[in-house]
Amino acid sequence: MDTKTLLEWSAKYHTPNYGARAPIVLVRGEGVRVWDSDGREYLDFGAGIAVTSLGHCHPRVTGAIQEAAATLLHVSNLYHSAPQIHLAKLLIEHSFADRVFFSNSGAEANEAALKLARKYARERISSDRFEFVSTRQLVPRAHLRDGRGHRPGEVPPRLRAAGAGLQARRPTTTCARWSARSTIAPPP
Amino acid sequence: MERAIDNRTAAVIIECIQGEGGVNIGEEDYLRGLRKLCDQSGALLIIDEIQTGVARTGRLWSYEHYGIEPDIMTLAKALANGVPIGAMLTREEIASVLIAGTHGSTFGGTPFITSVALATLTTILDGKLWERAAKMGRYLMDGLRTIQASTPAIRAVRGKGLLIGAELSGPVGPVVDACREAGLLVLSAGERVLRLTPPLIVEERDCDRALGIIKTALGHA
């Protein structure tokens, strides 16, 4: 498949949320380098978006993928699995934390964090505690996202539209670049 | 922030270093003060380490730069080097409210994903790659400051480890395009910040080549 056709199909079939992507199709990576479908080489100083910290196709990562793919891909959380337990232990041993919950993405991790915080506050401190304070462009990630660069004082549109009782209230700029308050309404 | 936190606040959620927000580096006084405000008010402090965590900023977790600890931390991005994963970590007392049936995930933490994350994290820990991130980050920022000295196109260079932003005097879009056309993929953060987040294994010669391309791209933009 030639690059031109792929780019045409990409523009035709995807939802438009990523805007005008860079007009290249990446096909291979190794270490700090990636190659496009026309064979051009690039230094990857984005690493995804700060994702591929060990570089592309790191042998230990590739080895783990190959081994896991040939051993056991998926079981539900109704059961235990050794890699999950080892990873949990390693994270706990190297951080402030005592417990870990695994999700599929950062958006889901933040969703779990916000849910846990509200639940903890309501059950252990006070039923009036349901608000979150954040800094501009921070809570905005997927589920609670307002996109980039809303103006100070504006009600972030996607916070307003996020449904489920989510509403922006009294957005402030009191903390310079670190401000904008959004709240999640108390349950009915 | 002092006025924003009150007895209705369940939690404060922040990044110590804002990635998407323009590579803004939290000041030590600010973050320590925020920790204190949370302690006084009873609000939980959630630190989003999705972009900053797992050695990117020169420490394993960015909160280590500030001598504070969060109540909850979130991770994703680099934790499995490209295989999708997220994690939410917290202290025992807080975790205890997540009783059976209150939260869950079908795909979260499957053997495949966690095997890959385990290999990634072990490699990062074994190699103390946060030290490498700090060293290469200094090298890259020094190089950017040298360029800054020769052109008004860069207004400021800031970063920690290999989470680096160069604030430009003009729009970043054309610079990103020019870099790509010359063989370098870089990111932006907002309208005017060029963001660099290379792999932690990056070498000096890669940085030299990238700096050369950036310098040329700035000249043409």
Coordinates of C-alpha atoms in Angstrom, one line a residue:
Chain A
M1 CA 0.0 0.0 0.0
D2 CA 1.5 3.3 -1.0
T3 CA 1.9 6.2 1.4
K4 CA -0.4 8.6 -0.5
T5 CA -3.4 6.1 -0.4
L6 CA -2.8 5.4 3.3
L7 CA -2.9 9.1 4.1
E8 CA -6.1 9.6 2.0
W9 CA -7.7 6.7 3.9
S10 CA -6.6 8.0 7.2
A11 CA -8.2 11.4 6.5
K12 CA -11.3 9.7 5.2
Y13 CA -12.0 7.0 7.9
H14 CA -10.9 8.5 11.3
T15 CA -12.8 10.8 13.5
P16 CA -11.3 14.3 13.1
N17 CA -10.2 14.8 16.7
Y18 CA -6.4 14.5 16.0
G19 CA -6.6 17.4 13.5
A20 CA -4.0 17.5 10.8
R21 CA -1.5 14.9 11.7
A22 CA 2.0 14.9 10.4
P23 CA 1.8 13.6 6.9
I24 CA 4.0 10.5 7.5
V25 CA 3.2 6.9 8.1
L26 CA 5.6 5.3 10.6
V27 CA 6.4 1.7 10.0
R28 CA 9.4 0.6 12.1
G29 CA 11.4 1.7 15.2
E30 CA 14.7 0.8 16.8
G31 CA 16.1 2.6 19.9
V32 CA 15.9 6.3 19.4
R33 CA 15.0 6.0 15.7
V34 CA 11.9 5.4 13.6
W35 CA 11.4 5.0 9.9
D36 CA 8.4 6.0 7.7
S37 CA 6.8 4.2 4.8
D38 CA 9.1 5.9 2.3
G39 CA 12.2 4.7 4.2
R40 CA 13.0 8.1 5.7
E41 CA 14.7 7.9 9.1
Y42 CA 13.8 10.1 12.1
L43 CA 15.3 10.7 15.5
D44 CA 12.3 10.2 17.9
F45 CA 12.6 13.0 20.5
G46 CA 8.9 12.6 21.5
A47 CA 9.1 8.9 22.3
G48 CA 5.4 8.7 21.6
I49 CA 4.3 11.3 24.1
A50 CA 7.0 10.4 26.8
V51 CA 6.1 6.7 26.4
T52 CA 8.9 4.7 24.9
S53 CA 11.5 5.5 27.6
L54 CA 13.6 2.5 26.7
G55 CA 13.5 3.3 23.0
H56 CA 11.6 1.4 20.3
C57 CA 11.7 -2.4 20.4
H58 CA 14.0 -2.7 23.4
P59 CA 15.1 -6.4 23.5
R60 CA 14.0 -7.0 27.1
V61 CA 10.5 -5.5 26.4
T62 CA 10.2 -7.4 23.1
G63 CA 11.3 -10.6 24.9
A64 CA 8.6 -10.0 27.5
I65 CA 6.0 -9.4 24.9
Q66 CA 6.9 -12.6 22.9
E67 CA 7.1 -14.7 26.0
A68 CA 3.8 -13.4 27.5
A69 CA 2.1 -13.8 24.1
A70 CA 3.1 -17.4 24.0
T71 CA 2.2 -18.1 27.6
L72 CA -0.9 -16.3 28.8
L73 CA -2.4 -13.2 27.3
H74 CA -5.4 -12.5 29.4
V75 CA -7.2 -13.6 32.5
S76 CA -9.8 -11.5 34.3
N77 CA -9.4 -10.0 37.7
L78 CA -11.5 -12.8 39.1
Y79 CA -8.2 -14.6 39.3
H80 CA -4.7 -13.9 40.4
S81 CA -1.7 -13.8 38.0
A82 CA 1.9 -13.8 38.9
P83 CA 3.1 -10.9 36.7
Q84 CA 0.4 -8.6 38.1
I85 CA 1.5 -9.5 41.7
H86 CA 5.2 -9.0 41.0
L87 CA 4.6 -5.6 39.3
A88 CA 2.4 -4.5 42.2
K89 CA 5.1 -5.5 44.7
L90 CA 7.8 -3.7 42.7
L91 CA 5.8 -0.5 42.5
I92 CA 5.0 -0.5 46.2
E93 CA 8.6 -1.2 47.2
H94 CA 9.8 1.8 45.1
S95 CA 7.2 4.4 46.0
F96 CA 5.3 6.0 48.9
A97 CA 2.3 3.8 48.3
D98 CA 0.9 0.6 50.0
R99 CA -1.6 -0.4 47.4
V100 CA -2.1 -0.3 43.6
F101 CA -5.0 -0.6 41.1
F102 CA -4.2 -1.3 37.5
S103 CA -6.1 0.3 34.6
N104 CA -5.6 0.6 30.9
S105 CA -4.6 4.2 30.6
G106 CA -3.7 7.4 32.4
A107 CA -7.2 8.7 32.0
E108 CA -8.6 5.6 33.8
A109 CA -5.9 5.9 36.5
N110 CA -7.0 9.5 37.1
E111 CA -10.6 8.5 37.0
A112 CA -9.9 5.9 39.7
A113 CA -8.0 8.4 41.8
L114 CA -10.8 11.0 41.7
K115 CA -13.4 8.3 42.4
L116 CA -11.4 7.0 45.4
A117 CA -10.7 10.5 46.7
R118 CA -14.4 11.4 46.7
K119 CA -15.4 8.1 48.3
Y120 CA -12.7 8.4 51.0
A121 CA -13.6 12.1 51.7
R122 CA -17.3 11.3 51.9
E123 CA -17.0 8.2 54.0
R124 CA -14.2 9.2 56.3
I125 CA -14.4 13.0 56.6
S126 CA -17.6 14.7 55.6
S127 CA -20.5 14.1 53.1
D128 CA -20.0 17.7 52.0
R129 CA -16.6 17.0 50.5
F130 CA -17.0 16.3 46.9
E131 CA -15.1 19.1 45.1
F132 CA -11.8 18.9 43.3
V133 CA -9.2 21.7 43.0
S134 CA -6.9 21.5 40.1
T135 CA -4.5 23.5 38.0
R136 CA -5.3 24.7 34.5
Q137 CA -5.0 21.9 31.9
L138 CA -4.6 19.2 34.5
V139 CA -7.8 17.5 35.4
P140 CA -8.5 17.8 31.7
R141 CA -7.5 14.4 30.5
A142 CA -9.9 12.3 28.5
H143 CA -12.9 11.8 30.9
L144 CA -12.6 15.3 32.4
R145 CA -11.1 17.0 29.5
D146 CA -11.6 20.6 28.4
G147 CA -9.0 20.5 25.7
R148 CA -6.1 22.8 25.6
G149 CA -5.8 26.4 26.6
H150 CA -9.1 27.6 27.8
R151 CA -8.9 31.2 29.0
P152 CA -8.6 32.0 32.7
G153 CA -12.1 32.5 34.1
E154 CA -13.9 30.6 31.3
V155 CA -16.0 27.7 32.2
P156 CA -14.1 24.9 30.4
P157 CA -16.6 23.6 27.8
R158 CA -15.8 19.9 28.1
L159 CA -16.0 20.0 31.9
R160 CA -19.4 21.5 31.4
A161 CA -20.4 18.9 28.9
A162 CA -18.9 15.8 30.6
G163 CA -22.3 14.8 31.9
A164 CA -22.9 12.7 35.1
G165 CA -23.5 15.8 37.3
L166 CA -20.1 17.2 36.3
Q167 CA -20.2 21.0 36.2
A168 CA -17.7 23.7 36.3
R169 CA -18.3 26.2 39.1
R170 CA -16.5 29.3 40.1
P171 CA -13.4 28.8 37.9
T172 CA -10.8 31.1 39.3
T173 CA -7.4 32.3 38.4
T174 CA -6.3 32.9 41.9
C175 CA -3.3 30.7 41.7
A176 CA -1.7 32.2 38.6
R177 CA -1.0 29.5 36.0
W178 CA -1.9 26.8 38.6
S179 CA -5.6 27.6 38.9
A180 CA -9.1 26.9 37.7
R181 CA -11.4 25.2 39.9
S182 CA -13.8 22.5 38.7
T183 CA -16.3 20.7 40.9
I184 CA -18.2 17.5 40.6
A185 CA -21.7 17.8 42.0
P186 CA -22.7 15.7 45.0
P187 CA -24.7 12.6 44.2
P188 CA -28.5 13.2 44.4
Chain B
M1 CA -4.8 27.9 45.8
E2 CA -5.1 28.8 49.5
R3 CA -8.5 30.3 48.8
A4 CA -9.6 27.5 46.4
I5 CA -9.1 24.7 49.0
D6 CA -11.9 24.6 51.6
N7 CA -14.0 22.2 53.6
R8 CA -15.7 21.0 50.5
T9 CA -12.5 20.0 48.8
A10 CA -12.1 16.2 48.5
A11 CA -8.8 16.4 46.7
V12 CA -6.3 18.5 44.9
I13 CA -4.9 17.0 41.7
I14 CA -1.8 18.4 40.2
E15 CA 1.3 17.5 38.2
C16 CA 4.6 18.6 39.8
I17 CA 5.8 19.5 36.3
Q18 CA 3.0 20.3 33.8
G19 CA 3.7 18.4 30.6
E20 CA 0.9 19.3 28.2
G21 CA 0.5 22.7 30.0
G22 CA 3.8 24.0 28.6
V23 CA 6.5 22.2 30.7
N24 CA 5.8 24.4 33.7
I25 CA 8.0 23.4 36.6
G26 CA 6.3 23.6 40.0
E27 CA 8.3 25.5 42.6
E28 CA 9.4 23.8 45.7
D29 CA 7.7 26.4 48.0
Y30 CA 4.5 26.1 46.1
L31 CA 4.3 22.3 46.2
R32 CA 5.4 22.0 49.8
G33 CA 2.9 24.7 50.7
L34 CA 0.2 22.8 48.8
R35 CA 1.0 19.6 50.7
K36 CA 0.7 21.6 53.9
L37 CA -2.7 23.1 52.8
C38 CA -4.0 19.6 52.1
D39 CA -2.9 18.3 55.5
Q40 CA -4.5 21.2 57.2
S41 CA -7.8 21.0 55.4
G42 CA -8.1 17.2 55.1
A43 CA -8.1 17.3 51.3
L44 CA -6.2 14.5 49.6
L45 CA -3.2 15.4 47.4
I46 CA -3.3 13.5 44.1
I47 CA -0.1 13.8 42.0
D48 CA -0.5 12.9 38.4
E49 CA 2.8 11.2 37.4
I50 CA 1.5 10.0 34.1
Q51 CA 4.0 12.0 32.1
T52 CA 6.6 12.7 34.8
G53 CA 6.8 9.3 36.5
V54 CA 9.0 6.3 35.9
A55 CA 12.4 8.1 35.8
R56 CA 11.5 10.7 33.1
T57 CA 12.4 13.8 35.2
G58 CA 15.6 12.6 36.7
R59 CA 14.0 10.9 39.7
L60 CA 11.9 7.8 39.7
W61 CA 8.9 9.9 40.6
S62 CA 8.8 13.7 40.2
Y63 CA 7.5 14.3 43.8
E64 CA 10.9 13.2 45.0
H65 CA 12.4 16.5 43.8
Y66 CA 10.2 18.3 46.2
G67 CA 10.5 16.3 49.5
I68 CA 6.8 15.7 49.5
E69 CA 4.6 12.6 49.1
P70 CA 1.2 12.4 47.6
D71 CA -1.8 10.5 49.0
I72 CA -2.6 9.1 45.6
M73 CA -0.4 8.9 42.5
T74 CA -1.4 8.0 39.0
L75 CA 0.9 6.4 36.3
A76 CA 0.7 5.3 32.7
K77 CA 2.7 6.3 29.6
A78 CA 6.2 4.9 30.2
L79 CA 5.3 2.2 32.6
A80 CA 5.1 -0.5 29.9
N81 CA 7.2 1.2 27.2
G82 CA 4.3 1.5 24.8
V83 CA 1.9 -1.2 25.8
P84 CA -1.2 0.5 27.2
I85 CA -1.3 0.5 31.0
G86 CA -2.4 2.8 33.9
A87 CA -1.9 2.5 37.6
M88 CA -3.4 4.3 40.6
L89 CA -1.3 4.0 43.8
T90 CA -2.3 5.0 47.3
R91 CA -1.8 4.5 51.0
E92 CA -3.4 1.7 53.0
E93 CA -5.9 3.8 54.9
I94 CA -7.2 5.4 51.8
A95 CA -7.3 2.2 49.7
S96 CA -9.4 0.6 52.4
V97 CA -12.6 2.4 51.2
L98 CA -12.4 0.6 47.9
I99 CA -14.2 -2.4 49.2
A100 CA -15.1 -5.4 47.0
G101 CA -17.3 -4.4 44.1
T102 CA -16.7 -0.6 44.2
H103 CA -14.3 -0.4 41.3
G104 CA -12.8 -2.7 38.6
S105 CA -11.4 -3.2 35.1
T106 CA -11.8 -6.0 32.6
F107 CA -8.4 -5.5 31.0
G108 CA -6.5 -3.8 33.8
G109 CA -3.3 -5.6 34.9
T110 CA -3.6 -8.7 32.7
P111 CA -0.6 -11.1 32.6
F112 CA 0.5 -9.8 29.2
I113 CA 0.4 -6.1 30.1
T114 CA 2.0 -6.6 33.5
S115 CA 4.8 -8.8 32.1
V116 CA 5.7 -6.0 29.8
A117 CA 5.6 -3.4 32.5
L118 CA 7.6 -5.6 34.8
A119 CA 10.3 -6.0 32.1
T120 CA 10.3 -2.2 31.6
L121 CA 10.4 -1.2 35.2
T122 CA 13.0 -3.7 36.1
T123 CA 15.2 -2.5 33.2
I124 CA 14.7 1.1 34.4
L125 CA 15.5 0.2 38.1
D126 CA 18.5 -2.0 37.2
G127 CA 20.0 0.7 35.0
K128 CA 19.1 3.6 37.4
L129 CA 17.9 5.3 34.3
W130 CA 16.7 8.4 36.3
E131 CA 20.4 9.2 36.6
R132 CA 20.8 9.0 32.9
A133 CA 17.7 11.1 32.4
A134 CA 19.1 13.8 34.6
K135 CA 22.5 13.7 32.9
M136 CA 21.2 13.7 29.3
G137 CA 18.6 16.3 30.3
R138 CA 21.4 18.7 31.4
Y139 CA 23.3 18.0 28.2
L140 CA 20.2 18.8 26.0
M141 CA 19.2 21.9 28.0
D142 CA 22.8 23.2 27.9
G143 CA 22.7 22.7 24.1
L144 CA 19.3 24.5 23.9
R145 CA 20.7 27.4 26.0
T146 CA 23.6 27.7 23.7
I147 CA 21.2 28.1 20.8
Q148 CA 19.1 30.5 22.9
A149 CA 22.2 32.7 23.2
S150 CA 22.5 32.9 19.4
T151 CA 18.9 33.6 18.5
P152 CA 15.9 35.5 19.9
A153 CA 13.7 32.6 18.6
I154 CA 14.1 30.9 22.0
R155 CA 12.8 32.9 25.0
A156 CA 13.4 30.4 27.7
V157 CA 14.6 26.8 28.3
R158 CA 13.2 24.8 31.2
G159 CA 12.9 21.2 32.2
K160 CA 13.8 18.5 34.6
G161 CA 15.6 15.4 33.4
L162 CA 14.3 14.5 29.9
L163 CA 11.1 16.5 30.1
I164 CA 12.2 19.7 28.5
G165 CA 10.5 22.7 27.1
A166 CA 11.8 25.6 25.0
E167 CA 9.5 28.6 25.0
L168 CA 9.7 30.2 21.6
S169 CA 9.0 33.8 20.6
G170 CA 6.7 32.6 17.8
P171 CA 4.4 29.7 17.0
V172 CA 5.8 26.3 17.5
G173 CA 3.9 24.5 14.7
P174 CA 6.2 25.5 11.9
V175 CA 9.3 24.5 13.9
V176 CA 7.8 21.1 14.6
D177 CA 7.2 20.7 10.9
A178 CA 10.7 21.9 9.9
C179 CA 12.3 19.5 12.4
R180 CA 10.3 16.6 11.1
E181 CA 11.2 17.4 7.5
A182 CA 14.9 17.4 8.6
G183 CA 14.5 14.0 10.3
L184 CA 13.6 14.9 13.9
L185 CA 10.3 14.2 15.7
V186 CA 9.5 16.7 18.5
L187 CA 6.4 17.6 20.4
S188 CA 4.7 20.9 21.3
A189 CA 3.0 22.0 24.5
G190 CA 0.6 24.7 23.8
E191 CA 1.1 27.3 21.1
R192 CA 4.7 28.4 21.8
V193 CA 6.5 25.6 23.6
L194 CA 8.7 23.1 21.9
R195 CA 8.7 20.0 24.0
L196 CA 11.4 17.3 24.0
T197 CA 10.9 14.0 25.7
P198 CA 13.4 11.6 24.1
P199 CA 13.9 8.0 25.3
L200 CA 16.0 7.8 28.4
I201 CA 18.6 5.8 26.5
V202 CA 19.3 8.7 24.2
E203 CA 23.0 9.3 23.5
E204 CA 25.0 12.5 23.3
R205 CA 25.5 12.1 19.5
D206 CA 21.7 11.9 19.1
C207 CA 21.3 15.1 21.1
D208 CA 24.0 16.8 19.0
R209 CA 22.2 15.9 15.8
A210 CA 18.8 16.9 17.2
L211 CA 20.2 20.3 18.5
G212 CA 21.6 21.0 15.0
I213 CA 18.3 20.3 13.4
I214 CA 16.4 22.5 15.9
K215 CA 18.9 25.3 15.4
T216 CA 18.4 25.2 11.6
A217 CA 14.6 24.9 12.0
L218 CA 14.4 27.9 14.3
G219 CA 16.3 29.9 11.7
H220 CA 13.8 29.0 9.0
A221 CA 10.6 29.4 11.1

